[in-house]
Each structure stands twice: as C-alpha cells, then as structure tokens.
PDB file of C-alpha atoms in Angstrom:
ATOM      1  CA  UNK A   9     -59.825 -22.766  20.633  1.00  0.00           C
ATOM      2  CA  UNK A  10     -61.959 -20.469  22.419  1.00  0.00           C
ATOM      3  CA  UNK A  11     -61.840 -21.110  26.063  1.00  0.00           C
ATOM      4  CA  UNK A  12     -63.124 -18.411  27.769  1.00  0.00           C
ATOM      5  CA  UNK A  13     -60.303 -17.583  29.793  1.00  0.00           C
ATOM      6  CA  UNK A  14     -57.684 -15.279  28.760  1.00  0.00           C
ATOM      7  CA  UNK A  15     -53.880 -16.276  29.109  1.00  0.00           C
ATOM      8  CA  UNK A  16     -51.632 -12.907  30.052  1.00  0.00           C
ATOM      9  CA  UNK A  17     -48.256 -14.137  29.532  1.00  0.00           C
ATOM     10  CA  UNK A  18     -46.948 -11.012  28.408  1.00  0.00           C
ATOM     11  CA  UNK A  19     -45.534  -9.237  25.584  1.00  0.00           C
ATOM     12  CA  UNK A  20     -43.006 -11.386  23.815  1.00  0.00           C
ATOM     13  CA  UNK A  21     -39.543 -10.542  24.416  1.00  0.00           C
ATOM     14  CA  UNK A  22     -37.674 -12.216  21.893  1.00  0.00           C
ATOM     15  CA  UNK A  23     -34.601 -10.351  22.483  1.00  0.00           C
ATOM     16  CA  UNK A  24     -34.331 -10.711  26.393  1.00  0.00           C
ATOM     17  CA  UNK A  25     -33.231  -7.380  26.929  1.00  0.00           C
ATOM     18  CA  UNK A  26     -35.115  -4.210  25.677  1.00  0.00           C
ATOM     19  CA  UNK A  27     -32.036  -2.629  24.685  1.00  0.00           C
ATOM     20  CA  UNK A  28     -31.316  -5.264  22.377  1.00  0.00           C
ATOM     21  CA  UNK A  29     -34.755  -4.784  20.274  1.00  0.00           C
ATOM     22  CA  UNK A  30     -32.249  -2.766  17.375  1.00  0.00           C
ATOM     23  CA  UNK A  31     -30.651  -5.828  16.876  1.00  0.00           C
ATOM     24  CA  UNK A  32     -29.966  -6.348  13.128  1.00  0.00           C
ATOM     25  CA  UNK A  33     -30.551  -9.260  10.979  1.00  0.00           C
ATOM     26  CA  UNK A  34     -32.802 -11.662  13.569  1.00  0.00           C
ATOM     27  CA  UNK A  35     -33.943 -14.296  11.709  1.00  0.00           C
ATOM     28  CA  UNK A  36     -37.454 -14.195  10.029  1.00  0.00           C
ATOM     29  CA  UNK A  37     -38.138 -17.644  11.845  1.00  0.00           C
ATOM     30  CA  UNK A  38     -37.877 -15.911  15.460  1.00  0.00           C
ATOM     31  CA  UNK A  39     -41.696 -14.597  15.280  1.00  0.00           C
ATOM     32  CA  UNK A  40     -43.175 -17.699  14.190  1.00  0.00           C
ATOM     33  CA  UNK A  41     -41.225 -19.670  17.139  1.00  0.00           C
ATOM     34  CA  UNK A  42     -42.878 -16.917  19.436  1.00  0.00           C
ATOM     35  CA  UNK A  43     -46.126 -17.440  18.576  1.00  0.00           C
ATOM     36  CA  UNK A  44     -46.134 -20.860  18.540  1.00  0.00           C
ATOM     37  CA  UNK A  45     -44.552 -20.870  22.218  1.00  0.00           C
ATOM     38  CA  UNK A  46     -47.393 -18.433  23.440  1.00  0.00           C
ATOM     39  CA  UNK A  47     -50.012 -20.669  21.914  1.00  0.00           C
ATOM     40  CA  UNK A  48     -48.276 -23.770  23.243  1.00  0.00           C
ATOM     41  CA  UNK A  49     -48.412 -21.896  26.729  1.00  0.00           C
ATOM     42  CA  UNK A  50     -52.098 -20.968  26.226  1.00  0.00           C
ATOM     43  CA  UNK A  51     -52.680 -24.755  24.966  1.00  0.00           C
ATOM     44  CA  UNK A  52     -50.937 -25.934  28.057  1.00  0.00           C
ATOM     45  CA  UNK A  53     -53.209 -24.572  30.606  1.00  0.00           C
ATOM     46  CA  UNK A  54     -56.272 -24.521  28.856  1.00  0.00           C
ATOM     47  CA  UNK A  55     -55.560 -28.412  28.841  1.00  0.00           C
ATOM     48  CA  UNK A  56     -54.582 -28.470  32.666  1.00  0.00           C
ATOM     49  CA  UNK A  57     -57.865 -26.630  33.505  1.00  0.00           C
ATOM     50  CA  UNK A  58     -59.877 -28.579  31.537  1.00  0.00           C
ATOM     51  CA  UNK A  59     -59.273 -31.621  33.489  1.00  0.00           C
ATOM     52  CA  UNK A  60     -61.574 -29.809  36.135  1.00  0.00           C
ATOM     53  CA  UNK A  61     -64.388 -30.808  33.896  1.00  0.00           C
ATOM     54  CA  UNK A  62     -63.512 -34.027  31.575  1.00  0.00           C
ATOM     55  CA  UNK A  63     -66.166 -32.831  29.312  1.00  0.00           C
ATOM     56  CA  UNK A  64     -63.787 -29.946  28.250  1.00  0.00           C
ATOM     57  CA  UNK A  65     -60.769 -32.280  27.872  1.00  0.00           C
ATOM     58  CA  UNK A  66     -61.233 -33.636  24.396  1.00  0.00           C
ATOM     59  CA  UNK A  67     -61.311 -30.305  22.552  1.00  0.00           C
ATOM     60  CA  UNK A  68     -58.227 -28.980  24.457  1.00  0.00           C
ATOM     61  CA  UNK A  69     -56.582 -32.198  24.481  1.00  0.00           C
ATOM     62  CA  UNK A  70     -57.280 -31.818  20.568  1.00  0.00           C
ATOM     63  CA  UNK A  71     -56.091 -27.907  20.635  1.00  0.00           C
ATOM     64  CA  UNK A  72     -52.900 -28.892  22.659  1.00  0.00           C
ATOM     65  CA  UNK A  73     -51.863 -31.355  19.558  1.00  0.00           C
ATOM     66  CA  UNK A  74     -52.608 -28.746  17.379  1.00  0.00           C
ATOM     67  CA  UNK A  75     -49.858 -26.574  19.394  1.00  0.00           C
ATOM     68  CA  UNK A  76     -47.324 -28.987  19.669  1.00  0.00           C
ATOM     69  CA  UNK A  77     -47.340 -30.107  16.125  1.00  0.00           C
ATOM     70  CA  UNK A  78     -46.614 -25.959  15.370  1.00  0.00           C
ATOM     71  CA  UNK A  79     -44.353 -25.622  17.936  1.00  0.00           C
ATOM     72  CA  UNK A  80     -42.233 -28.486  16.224  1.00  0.00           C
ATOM     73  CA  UNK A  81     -42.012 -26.737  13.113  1.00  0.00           C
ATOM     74  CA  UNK A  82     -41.149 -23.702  14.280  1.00  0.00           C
ATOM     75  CA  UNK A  83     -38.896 -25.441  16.863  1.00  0.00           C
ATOM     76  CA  UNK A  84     -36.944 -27.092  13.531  1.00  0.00           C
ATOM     77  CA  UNK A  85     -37.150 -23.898  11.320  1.00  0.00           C
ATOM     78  CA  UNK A  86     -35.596 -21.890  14.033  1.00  0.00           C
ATOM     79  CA  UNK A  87     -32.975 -24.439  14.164  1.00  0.00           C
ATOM     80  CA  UNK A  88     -31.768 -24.225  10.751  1.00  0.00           C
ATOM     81  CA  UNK A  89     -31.951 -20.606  11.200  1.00  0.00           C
ATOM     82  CA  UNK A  90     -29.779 -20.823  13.709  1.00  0.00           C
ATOM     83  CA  UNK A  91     -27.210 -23.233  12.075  1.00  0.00           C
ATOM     84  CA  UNK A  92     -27.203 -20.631   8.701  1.00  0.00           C
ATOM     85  CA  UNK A  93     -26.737 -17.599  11.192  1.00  0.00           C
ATOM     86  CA  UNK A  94     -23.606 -18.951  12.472  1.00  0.00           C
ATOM     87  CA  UNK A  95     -22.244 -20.301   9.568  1.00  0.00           C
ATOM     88  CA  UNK A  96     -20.215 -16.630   9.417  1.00  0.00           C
ATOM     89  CA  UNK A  97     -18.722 -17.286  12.213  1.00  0.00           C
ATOM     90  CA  UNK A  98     -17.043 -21.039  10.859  1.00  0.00           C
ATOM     91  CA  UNK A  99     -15.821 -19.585   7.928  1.00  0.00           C
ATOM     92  CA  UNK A 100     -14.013 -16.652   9.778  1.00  0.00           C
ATOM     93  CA  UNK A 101     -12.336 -19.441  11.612  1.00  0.00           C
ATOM     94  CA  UNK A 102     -11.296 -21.037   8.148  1.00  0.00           C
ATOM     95  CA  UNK A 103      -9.355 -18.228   7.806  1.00  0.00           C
ATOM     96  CA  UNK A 104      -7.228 -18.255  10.280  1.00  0.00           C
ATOM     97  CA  UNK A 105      -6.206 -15.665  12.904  1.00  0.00           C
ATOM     98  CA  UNK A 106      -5.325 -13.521   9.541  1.00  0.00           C
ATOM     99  CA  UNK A 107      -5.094  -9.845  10.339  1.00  0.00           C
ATOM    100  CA  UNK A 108      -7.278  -7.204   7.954  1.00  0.00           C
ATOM    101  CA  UNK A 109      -4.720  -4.438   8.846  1.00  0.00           C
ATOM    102  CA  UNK A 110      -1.189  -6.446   8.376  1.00  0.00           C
ATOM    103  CA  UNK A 111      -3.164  -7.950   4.942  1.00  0.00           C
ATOM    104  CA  UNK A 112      -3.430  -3.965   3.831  1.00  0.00           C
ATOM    105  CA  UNK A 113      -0.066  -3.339   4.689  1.00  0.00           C
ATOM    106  CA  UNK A 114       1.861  -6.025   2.738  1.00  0.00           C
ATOM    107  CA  UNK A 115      -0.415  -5.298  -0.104  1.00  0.00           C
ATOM    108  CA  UNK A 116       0.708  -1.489  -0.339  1.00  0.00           C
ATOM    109  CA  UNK A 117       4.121  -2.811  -0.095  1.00  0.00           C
ATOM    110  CA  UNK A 118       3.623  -5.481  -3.098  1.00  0.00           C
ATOM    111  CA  UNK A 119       2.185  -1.744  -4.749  1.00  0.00           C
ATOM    112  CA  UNK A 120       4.942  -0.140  -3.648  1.00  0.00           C
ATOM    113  CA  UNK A 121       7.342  -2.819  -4.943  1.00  0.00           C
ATOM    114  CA  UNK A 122       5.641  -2.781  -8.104  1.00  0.00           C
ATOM    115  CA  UNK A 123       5.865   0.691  -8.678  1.00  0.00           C
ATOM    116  CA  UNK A 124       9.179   1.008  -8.603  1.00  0.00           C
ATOM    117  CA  UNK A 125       9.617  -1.834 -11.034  1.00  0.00           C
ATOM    118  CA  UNK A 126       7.640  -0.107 -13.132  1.00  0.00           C
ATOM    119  CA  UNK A 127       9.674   2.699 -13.062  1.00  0.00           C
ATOM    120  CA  UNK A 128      13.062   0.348 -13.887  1.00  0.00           C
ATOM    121  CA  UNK A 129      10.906  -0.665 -16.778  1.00  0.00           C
ATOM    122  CA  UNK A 130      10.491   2.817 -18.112  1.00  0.00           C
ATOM    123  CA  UNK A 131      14.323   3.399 -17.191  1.00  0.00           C
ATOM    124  CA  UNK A 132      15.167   0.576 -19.389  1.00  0.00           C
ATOM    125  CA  UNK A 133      12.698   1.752 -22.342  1.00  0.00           C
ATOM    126  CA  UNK A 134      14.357   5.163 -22.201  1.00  0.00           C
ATOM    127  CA  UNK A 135      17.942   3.735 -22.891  1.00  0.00           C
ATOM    128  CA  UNK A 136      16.116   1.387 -25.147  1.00  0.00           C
ATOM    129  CA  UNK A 137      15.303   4.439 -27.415  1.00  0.00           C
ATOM    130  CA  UNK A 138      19.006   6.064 -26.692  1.00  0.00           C
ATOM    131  CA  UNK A 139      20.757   2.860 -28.033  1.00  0.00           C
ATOM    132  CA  UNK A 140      18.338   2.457 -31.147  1.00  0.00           C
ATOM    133  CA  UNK A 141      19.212   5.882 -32.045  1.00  0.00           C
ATOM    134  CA  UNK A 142      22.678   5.632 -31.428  1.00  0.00           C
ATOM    135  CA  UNK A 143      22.798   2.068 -33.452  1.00  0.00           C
ATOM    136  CA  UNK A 144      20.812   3.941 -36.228  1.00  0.00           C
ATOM    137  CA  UNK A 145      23.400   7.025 -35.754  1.00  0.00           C
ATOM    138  CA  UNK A 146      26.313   4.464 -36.205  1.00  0.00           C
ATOM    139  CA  UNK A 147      25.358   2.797 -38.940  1.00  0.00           C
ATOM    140  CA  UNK A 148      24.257   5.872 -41.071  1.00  0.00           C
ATOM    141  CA  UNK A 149      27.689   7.111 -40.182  1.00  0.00           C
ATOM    142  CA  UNK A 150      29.133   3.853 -41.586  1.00  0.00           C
ATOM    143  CA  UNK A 151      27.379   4.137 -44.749  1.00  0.00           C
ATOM    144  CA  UNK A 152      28.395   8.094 -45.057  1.00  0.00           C
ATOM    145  CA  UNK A 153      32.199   7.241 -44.388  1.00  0.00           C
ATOM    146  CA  UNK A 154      31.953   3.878 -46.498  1.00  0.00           C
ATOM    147  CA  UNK A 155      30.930   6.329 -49.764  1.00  0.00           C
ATOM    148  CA  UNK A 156      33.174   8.682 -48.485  1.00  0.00           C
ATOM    149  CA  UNK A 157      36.526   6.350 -48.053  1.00  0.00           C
ATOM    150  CA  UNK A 158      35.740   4.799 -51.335  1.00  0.00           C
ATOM    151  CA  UNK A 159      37.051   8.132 -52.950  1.00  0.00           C
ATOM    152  CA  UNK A 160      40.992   8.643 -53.313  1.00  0.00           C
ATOM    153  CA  UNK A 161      40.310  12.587 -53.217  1.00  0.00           C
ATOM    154  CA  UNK A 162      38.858  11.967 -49.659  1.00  0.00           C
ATOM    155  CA  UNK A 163      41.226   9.625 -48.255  1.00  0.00           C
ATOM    156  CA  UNK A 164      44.141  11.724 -49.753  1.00  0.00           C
ATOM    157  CA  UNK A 165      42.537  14.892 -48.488  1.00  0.00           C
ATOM    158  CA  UNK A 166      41.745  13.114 -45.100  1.00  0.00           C
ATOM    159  CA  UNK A 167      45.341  11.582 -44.590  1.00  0.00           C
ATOM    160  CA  UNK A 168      43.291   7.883 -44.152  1.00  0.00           C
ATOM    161  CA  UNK A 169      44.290   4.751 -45.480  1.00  0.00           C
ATOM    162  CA  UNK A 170      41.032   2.869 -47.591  1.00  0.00           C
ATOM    163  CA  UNK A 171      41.691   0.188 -44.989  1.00  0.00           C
ATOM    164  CA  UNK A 172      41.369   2.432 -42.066  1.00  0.00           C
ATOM    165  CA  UNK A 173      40.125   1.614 -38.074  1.00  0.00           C
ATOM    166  CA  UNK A 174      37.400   4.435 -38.877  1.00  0.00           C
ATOM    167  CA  UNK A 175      34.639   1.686 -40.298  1.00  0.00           C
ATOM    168  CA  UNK A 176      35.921  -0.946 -38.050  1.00  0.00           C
ATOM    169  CA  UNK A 177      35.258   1.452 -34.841  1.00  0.00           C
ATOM    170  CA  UNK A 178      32.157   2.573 -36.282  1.00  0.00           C
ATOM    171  CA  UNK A 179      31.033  -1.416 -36.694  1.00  0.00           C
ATOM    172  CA  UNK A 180      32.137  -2.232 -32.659  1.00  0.00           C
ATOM    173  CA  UNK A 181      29.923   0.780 -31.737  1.00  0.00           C
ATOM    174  CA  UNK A 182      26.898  -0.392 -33.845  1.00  0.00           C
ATOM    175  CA  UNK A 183      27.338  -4.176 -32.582  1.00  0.00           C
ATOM    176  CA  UNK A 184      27.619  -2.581 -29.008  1.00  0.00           C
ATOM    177  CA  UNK A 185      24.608  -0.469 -29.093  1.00  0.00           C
ATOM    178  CA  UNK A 186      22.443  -3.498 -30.622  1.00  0.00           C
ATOM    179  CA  UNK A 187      23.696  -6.133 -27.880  1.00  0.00           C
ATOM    180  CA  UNK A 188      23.151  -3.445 -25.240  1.00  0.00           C
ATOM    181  CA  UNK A 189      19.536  -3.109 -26.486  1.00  0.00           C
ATOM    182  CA  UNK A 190      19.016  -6.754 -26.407  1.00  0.00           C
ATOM    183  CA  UNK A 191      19.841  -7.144 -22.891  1.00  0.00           C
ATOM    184  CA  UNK A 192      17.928  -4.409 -22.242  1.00  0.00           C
ATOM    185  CA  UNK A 193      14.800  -5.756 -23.932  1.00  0.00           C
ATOM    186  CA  UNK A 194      15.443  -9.117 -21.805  1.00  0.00           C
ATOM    187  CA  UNK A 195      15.449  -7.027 -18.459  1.00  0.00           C
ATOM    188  CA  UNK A 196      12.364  -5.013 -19.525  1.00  0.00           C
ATOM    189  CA  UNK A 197      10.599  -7.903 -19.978  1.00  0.00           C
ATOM    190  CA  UNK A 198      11.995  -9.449 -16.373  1.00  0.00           C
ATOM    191  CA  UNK A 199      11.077  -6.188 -14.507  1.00  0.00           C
ATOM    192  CA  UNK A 200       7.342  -5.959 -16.213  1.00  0.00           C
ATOM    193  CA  UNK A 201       6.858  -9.546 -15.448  1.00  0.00           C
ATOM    194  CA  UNK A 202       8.035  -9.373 -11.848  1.00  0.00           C
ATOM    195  CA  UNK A 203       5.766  -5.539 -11.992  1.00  0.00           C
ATOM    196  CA  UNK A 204       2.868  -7.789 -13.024  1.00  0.00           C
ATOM    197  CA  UNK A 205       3.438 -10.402 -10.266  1.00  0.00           C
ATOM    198  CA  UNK A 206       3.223  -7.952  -7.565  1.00  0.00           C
ATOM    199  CA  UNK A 207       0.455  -6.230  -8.643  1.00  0.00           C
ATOM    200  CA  UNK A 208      -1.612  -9.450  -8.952  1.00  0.00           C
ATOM    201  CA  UNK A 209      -0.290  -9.939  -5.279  1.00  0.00           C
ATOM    202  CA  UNK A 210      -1.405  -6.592  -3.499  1.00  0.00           C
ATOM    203  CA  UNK A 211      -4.965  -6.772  -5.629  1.00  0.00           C
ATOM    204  CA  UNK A 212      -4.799 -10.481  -3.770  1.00  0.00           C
ATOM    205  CA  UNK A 213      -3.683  -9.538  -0.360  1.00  0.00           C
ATOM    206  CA  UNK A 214      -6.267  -6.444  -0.585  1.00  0.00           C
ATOM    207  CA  UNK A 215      -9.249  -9.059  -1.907  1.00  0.00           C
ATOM    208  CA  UNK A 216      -8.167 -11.207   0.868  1.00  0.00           C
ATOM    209  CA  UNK A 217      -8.608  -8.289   3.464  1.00  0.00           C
ATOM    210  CA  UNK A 218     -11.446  -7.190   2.320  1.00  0.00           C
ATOM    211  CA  UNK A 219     -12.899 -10.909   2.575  1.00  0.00           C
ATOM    212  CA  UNK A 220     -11.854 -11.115   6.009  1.00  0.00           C
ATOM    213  CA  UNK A 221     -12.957  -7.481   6.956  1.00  0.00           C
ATOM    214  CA  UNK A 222     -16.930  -8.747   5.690  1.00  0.00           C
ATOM    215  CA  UNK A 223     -16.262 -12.322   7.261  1.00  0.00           C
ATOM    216  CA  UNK A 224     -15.213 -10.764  10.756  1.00  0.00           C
ATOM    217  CA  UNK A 225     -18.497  -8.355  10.473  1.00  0.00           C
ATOM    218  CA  UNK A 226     -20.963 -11.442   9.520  1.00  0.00           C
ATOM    219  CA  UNK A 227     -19.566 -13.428  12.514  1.00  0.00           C
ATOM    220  CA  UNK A 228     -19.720 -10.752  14.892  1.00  0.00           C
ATOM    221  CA  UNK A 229     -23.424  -9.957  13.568  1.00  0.00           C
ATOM    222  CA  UNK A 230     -24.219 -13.711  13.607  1.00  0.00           C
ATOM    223  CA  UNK A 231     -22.833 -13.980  17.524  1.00  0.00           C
ATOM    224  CA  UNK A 232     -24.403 -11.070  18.457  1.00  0.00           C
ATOM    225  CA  UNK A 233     -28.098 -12.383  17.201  1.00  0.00           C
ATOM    226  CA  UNK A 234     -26.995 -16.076  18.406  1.00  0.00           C
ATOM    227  CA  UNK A 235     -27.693 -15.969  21.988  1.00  0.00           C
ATOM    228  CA  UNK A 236     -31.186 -14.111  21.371  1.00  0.00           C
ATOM    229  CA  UNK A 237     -32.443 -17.174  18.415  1.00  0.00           C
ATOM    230  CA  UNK A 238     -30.480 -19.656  21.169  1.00  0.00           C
ATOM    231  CA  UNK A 239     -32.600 -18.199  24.273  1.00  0.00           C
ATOM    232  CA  UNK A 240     -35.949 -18.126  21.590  1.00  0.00           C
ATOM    233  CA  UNK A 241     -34.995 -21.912  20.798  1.00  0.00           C
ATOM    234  CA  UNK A 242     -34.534 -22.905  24.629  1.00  0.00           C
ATOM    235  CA  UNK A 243     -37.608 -21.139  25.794  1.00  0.00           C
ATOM    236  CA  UNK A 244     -39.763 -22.668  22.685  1.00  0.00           C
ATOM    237  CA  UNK A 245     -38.159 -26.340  23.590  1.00  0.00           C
ATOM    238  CA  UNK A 246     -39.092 -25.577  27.448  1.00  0.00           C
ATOM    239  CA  UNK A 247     -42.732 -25.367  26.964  1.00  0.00           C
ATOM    240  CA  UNK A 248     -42.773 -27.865  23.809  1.00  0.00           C
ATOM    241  CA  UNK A 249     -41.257 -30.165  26.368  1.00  0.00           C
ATOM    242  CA  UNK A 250     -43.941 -29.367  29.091  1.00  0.00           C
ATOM    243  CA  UNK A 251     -47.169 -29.536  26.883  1.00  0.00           C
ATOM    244  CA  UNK A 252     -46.076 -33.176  25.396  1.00  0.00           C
ATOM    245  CA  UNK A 253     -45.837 -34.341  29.276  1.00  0.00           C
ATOM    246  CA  UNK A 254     -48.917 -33.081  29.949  1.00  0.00           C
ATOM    247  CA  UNK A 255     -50.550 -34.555  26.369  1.00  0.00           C
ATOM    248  CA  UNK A 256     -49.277 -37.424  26.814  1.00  0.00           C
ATOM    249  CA  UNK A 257     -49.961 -37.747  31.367  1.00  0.00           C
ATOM    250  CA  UNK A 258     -53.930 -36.799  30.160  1.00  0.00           C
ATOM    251  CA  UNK A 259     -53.766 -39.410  27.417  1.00  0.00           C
ATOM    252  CA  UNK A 260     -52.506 -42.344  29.687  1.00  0.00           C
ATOM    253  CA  UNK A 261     -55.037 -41.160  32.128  1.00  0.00           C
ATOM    254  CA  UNK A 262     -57.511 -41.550  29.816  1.00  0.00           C
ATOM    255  CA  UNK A 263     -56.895 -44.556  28.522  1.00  0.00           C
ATOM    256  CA  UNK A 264     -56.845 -46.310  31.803  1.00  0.00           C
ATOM    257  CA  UNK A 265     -59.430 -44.653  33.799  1.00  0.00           C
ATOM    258  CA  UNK A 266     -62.832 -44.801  32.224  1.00  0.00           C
ATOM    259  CA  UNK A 267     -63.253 -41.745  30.434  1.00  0.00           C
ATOM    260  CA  UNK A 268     -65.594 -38.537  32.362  1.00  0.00           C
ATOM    261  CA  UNK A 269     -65.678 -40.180  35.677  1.00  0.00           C
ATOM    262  CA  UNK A 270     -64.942 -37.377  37.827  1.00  0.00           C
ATOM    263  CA  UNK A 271     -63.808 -39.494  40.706  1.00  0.00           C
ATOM    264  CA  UNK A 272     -61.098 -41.415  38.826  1.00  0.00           C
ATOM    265  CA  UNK A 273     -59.472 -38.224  37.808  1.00  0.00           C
ATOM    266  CA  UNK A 274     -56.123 -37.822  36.072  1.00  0.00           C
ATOM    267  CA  UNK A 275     -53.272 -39.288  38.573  1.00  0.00           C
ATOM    268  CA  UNK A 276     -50.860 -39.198  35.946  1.00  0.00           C
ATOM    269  CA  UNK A 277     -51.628 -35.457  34.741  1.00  0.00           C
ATOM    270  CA  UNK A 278     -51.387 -34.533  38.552  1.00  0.00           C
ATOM    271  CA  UNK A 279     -48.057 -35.396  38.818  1.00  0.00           C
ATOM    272  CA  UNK A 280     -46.855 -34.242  35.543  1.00  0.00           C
ATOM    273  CA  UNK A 281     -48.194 -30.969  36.587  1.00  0.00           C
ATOM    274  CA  UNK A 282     -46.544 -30.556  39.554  1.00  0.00           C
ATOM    275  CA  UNK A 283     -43.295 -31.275  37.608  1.00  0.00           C
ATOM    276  CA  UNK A 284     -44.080 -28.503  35.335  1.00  0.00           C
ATOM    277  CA  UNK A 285     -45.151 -25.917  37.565  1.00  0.00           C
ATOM    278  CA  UNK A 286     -41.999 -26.978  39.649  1.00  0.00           C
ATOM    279  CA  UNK A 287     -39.643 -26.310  36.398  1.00  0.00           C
ATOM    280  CA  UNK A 288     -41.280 -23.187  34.800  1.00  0.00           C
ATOM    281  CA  UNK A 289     -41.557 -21.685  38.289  1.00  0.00           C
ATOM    282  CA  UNK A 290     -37.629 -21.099  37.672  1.00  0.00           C
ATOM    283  CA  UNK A 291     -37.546 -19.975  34.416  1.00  0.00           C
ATOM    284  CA  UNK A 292     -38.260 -16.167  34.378  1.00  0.00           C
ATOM    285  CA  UNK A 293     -41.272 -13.911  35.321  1.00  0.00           C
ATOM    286  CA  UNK A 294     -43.087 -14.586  31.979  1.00  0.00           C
ATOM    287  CA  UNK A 295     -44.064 -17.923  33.362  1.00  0.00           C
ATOM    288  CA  UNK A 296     -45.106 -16.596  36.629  1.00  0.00           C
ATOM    289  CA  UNK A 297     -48.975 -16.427  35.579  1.00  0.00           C
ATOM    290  CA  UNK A 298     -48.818 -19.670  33.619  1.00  0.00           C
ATOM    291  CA  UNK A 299     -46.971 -21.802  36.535  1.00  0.00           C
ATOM    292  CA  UNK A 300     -49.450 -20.004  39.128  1.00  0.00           C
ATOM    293  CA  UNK A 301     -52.920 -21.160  37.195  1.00  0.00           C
ATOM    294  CA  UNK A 302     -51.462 -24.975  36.704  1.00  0.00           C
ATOM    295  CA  UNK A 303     -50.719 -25.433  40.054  1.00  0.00           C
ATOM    296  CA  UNK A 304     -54.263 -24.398  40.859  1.00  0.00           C
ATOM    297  CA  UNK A 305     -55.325 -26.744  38.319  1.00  0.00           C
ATOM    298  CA  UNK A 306     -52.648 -29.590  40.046  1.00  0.00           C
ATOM    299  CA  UNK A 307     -54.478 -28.812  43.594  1.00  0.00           C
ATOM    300  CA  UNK A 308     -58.013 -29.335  41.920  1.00  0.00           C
ATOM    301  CA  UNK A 309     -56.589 -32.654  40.480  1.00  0.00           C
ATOM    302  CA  UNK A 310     -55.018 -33.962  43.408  1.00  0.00           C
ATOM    303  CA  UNK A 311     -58.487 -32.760  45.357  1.00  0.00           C
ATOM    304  CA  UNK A 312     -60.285 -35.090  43.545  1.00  0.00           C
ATOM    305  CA  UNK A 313     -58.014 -37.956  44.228  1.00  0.00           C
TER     306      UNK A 313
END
C-alpha cells in the first residue's frame, strides 16, 4: 500500500547483537518473520494515521489485514522452526549425562582386552599345530615300531619282548597329544568368541561417543541460535499483538459510529493506541520512531473527541 509516508524502523537485527550476525544454521523462516514484522509495523501506523482522514481508513484498514494474516504465518512457521531447532537439544538429554571422553576410554580398553585375547587365540593355534605334529609324530612312530617288533631278528637284536611297554607308551602319548588338542580347540573357540564380543563392544562404545560427540554439538548449535529465533518470535508476536488491537479498536469504531464523520472519531482506536504506544515505548530503540508517530496520531484522535 502506497502511503506516502515512509516508515524508518531500521535495519533488521535479527540477531540482537551485531557480533552474533556469524551465527550458523538460523533458520530459513527468520527472514520471512522479519519482513512480515516490518510490514506489520508499517501497516500499523499507516492505519493509526489514517484515522486523521476516515477516507484513508478503508484501504489501510484493508492493508493492515493483509499484514496480520502474513505475520501469522510467519509467526507459525517460525514456531515450528523453532520446535525442530531444539529438538538436538531433547535428544542429548535422552542420553543421559554420558561422557564422550570416559565412552572412548572404555572402548580402547574393550580393544585392548580384545587384543590380547586375540593373542591367547594365536597362542593356542600355535600349540594346536605342535600337538598335531607330535600326534602325527607318535603315531608314525607306532606304525614304524609295530613293523619293526613284528620281526624276531629285531626284538632279539633289540633285547624287547613282542609284548613290550614301547607301543603302549607310544599309544598314551598319541591319546595325550589328541585330547590336549581338543581342549585346545574348545579354548580357541572361547577366547575368539569372547575376542569377538569385545570388539563388537569398543566399535559400540566408540559409535556411542561419537553419537553423543554430534548430539552435544547440535544442541549447543540449536541453544546458541534459540534465543535469537525466540527474541525474532517475541518481537513478531509484539507487534502482531498490537496491529490486531488496533484492527479490531478501528473496526468497532466503525461499526458504531457512522462511518467518515469526522466528529465521531475513533474512541476505541484512541485508547488502544495509547496502550500501544505505552507498551512498544519499552521495548527497544527500533520502536522509538513507530511509538513516537502513533502517539501523534493518538493526540489527533483524542483532539477530535
């Protein structure tokens, strides 16, 4: 709406501070919100000067709608912004007060536990391989001195009965070696299992850290754009707020005053005025300009009363 008049409100300052403009990650939503606030500030006293001449009124009173209706949108889209932005910082509570660095920690020492398992595994392999070559020494030796014995020549040379201990030792060295293997094989398999199990644990614990290392980053990222889409929100709802009193003050008025008569005025708008040039006369010096030019427009209204 053109009105002539040109609103300086001032740059917008999303971010409060200047410092803070590097900010990452504000939400896409915050600009939008902006502009609808300036045009719902612009709206708001084009629509309190206009009651200076009711001719004017309709078309701002139209143009002030116009603003509110965006500045509800943007209002609710910064909203849900604002609910997804913190949502890092809920599900760094639903972990717990877990610490990143202690996580690491008992991780390497699941890896560290696992490696020396692993190394008892290959212990266990090695006199694996010793026993199955001394059970495959043994029994070759058995079958050598079983051809051997079998000879009277031998035995008689050898000064060895054909019922000698010599097979008989040979056999409890065989059996020995193959039950010693066994066991073996059963604690290989133990130690590689309970290897296994604290691998699985430190890749765990190190996922886990790792989740609550990007977690704790998100949240602090999310709190430390928070307070600037909060302060975007309150200022946005501030204005909203003021505008619909003032819409809806001019549209009482008008319905109970006959409409253009100069010297019924807007009682109700008067008032409502003075309430908002009251509240946005404490709400920083952005508002300074905008709360000075409606209570002009307020002292022309109440003049005319």
């Amino acid at each position: 709406m053109e009105t002539g008049m040109e609103l300086k409100v001032g740059t917008p300052k999303p971010w409060g501070r200047s410092e803070q403009v590097s900010l990452p990650a504000l939400p896409p939503e915050v600009a939008p919100a902006e502009a609808a606030r300036h045009r719902a500030l612009a709206a708001l006293v084009a629509l309190a000067e206009a009651l200076g001449t009711p001719d004017s009124v309709p078309t701002a009173l139209a143009e002030a709608e116009a603003a509110l209706r965006q500045a509800r949108v943007a209002w609710e889209e910064l909203e849900r912004a604002r609910e997804a932005a913190v949502a890092p910082a809920v599900a760094l509570g639903t972990l717990g007060d877990e610490d990143e660095q202690r996580l690491r920690q008992i991780g390497a020492m699941a890896e560290a536990a696992a490696a020396t398992l692993e190394r008892e595994e290959g212990r266990a392999r090695r006199c694996q391989r010793w026993l199955r070559a001394g059970h495959g020494l043994t029994m070759g030796l058995m079958v050598l001195c079983g051809i051997v014995l079998s000879l009277d020549s031998a035995r008689t040379a050898l000064g060895v009965a054909e019922d000698g201990h010599l097979l008989l030792a040979l056999t409890v060295v065989a059996v020995s070696c193959e039950v010693a293997w066994r066991g073996l094989e059963s604690s290989r398999r133990h130690l590689a299992t309970a290897a296994g199990h604290q691998q699985d644990m430190a890749l765990r614990l190190r996922d886990r850290a790792r989740r609550v290392a990007a977690t704790r980053a998100s949240a602090e990222a999310a709190a430390a754009t928070n307070e600037v889409t909060a302060d975007v929100l309150g200022q946005l709802e501030e204005v909203t707020r003021a505008l619909k009193k003032l819409v809806a003050a001019v549209t009482r008025d008008r319905e109970v005053t006959p409409w253009g008569t100069r010297g019924q005025g807007f009682p109700s708008a008067a008032q409502v005025l003075g309430d908002i040039v009251e509240d946005l006369a404490t709400s920083g010096k952005e508002h300074e300009e905008v709360a000075r030019r409606l209570e002009v427009a307020q002292r022309a209204l109440a003049g005319q009363g």
